[in-house]
Phi, psi and omega in degrees: 000131176266106185264345176198158176224137178223111182194191183268135179287122178265328185201149178213135174240194182288342183218013182207146171232152174246122183246131177272113177240107180061034178089359178250129180268120179256124175273123185233126174284133186224159174296161184301323183291327177292314178298323182295324184262349180294133182239124179302131179095348179254157181283149180216135175253127178234138171269125194239157174233126178263116180259120183257124174239169182302325185243011182199157171237123183234135178256134176239131186236149185221156184289333181214169183294329180299314178297320179298318180292319176297320177303315179298322177292319182295317182287351174274354179277135179305124177090358180252112177267176181303319181292321178293320178297320178295323177298319178299316182284347172278332186266329186229146173282167179298323179288328175294323176296314180298317180296317181295316180294315180298323180276000183056040182250110182269357183303315180300326181284328179292339179278354180273129179302130179094352178253110179274174182304317181296314180293323178300317179295321180295323178301312181297317182291314187278343177263357179304130179083359184248353189240006183302327183294345184264001178297144184293136174288163178293148181248174181275356178292131183300144182301326181294343181263000183301318181297322180295314179299318179298318180293322178295317178300316179296322179295320179295321176299319178296333179274355174118351177283154177290160179301323182295307181297318181298313182296316182293318181293317180296318180294318180296316180296319180298324179296325186265348185282164174283166179299322180295319180293323180292343181268353184239122179299315182298315181294316181291325178295316178300317181293322180291320177297324177294323178294315181292324175084127180295333182295329180286324183079160179289141176273134180290157175299144180262000000 
């Protein structure tokens, strides 16, 4: 079992990276945010799951153990294959998944390509009681600024980034911004767009 890979990025697309580990190039399917931040020539650590089929061996890689564990839970849901599970993790963060399941809200899953209404309901039902540990811890961002961060995240989604990338970028920017910037949607949005970078381009919804 290949449980992790640490090497230099040789190539990256919107959903896959190739990592050179000891002279061997491993093609790994990854969530959109990992592909978005992977830089050719730089080192990358991925926590991986090797999926064995009769006619193929496929590697799926994630930035942290939490995503890997959620991936394992998702592919255990009836009707959810590895590609669909990867789509969920490209579209939603682990805490967004935990929040949706805890709230018995299947709407976030229905917005993921390849996940129909029936499967979305099954995800909520079959993951109930299994995802509490993945809920987001409290952050140092003041409670009064939560609405601003949410609005910036929503604006980024409207511009084409996935909910996952938008939420993570908005939260990171809010942590680093001044108090004045955290109080202004426009200012925080400008700073977040600068963080994401125009060269990368907006990531399409998954």
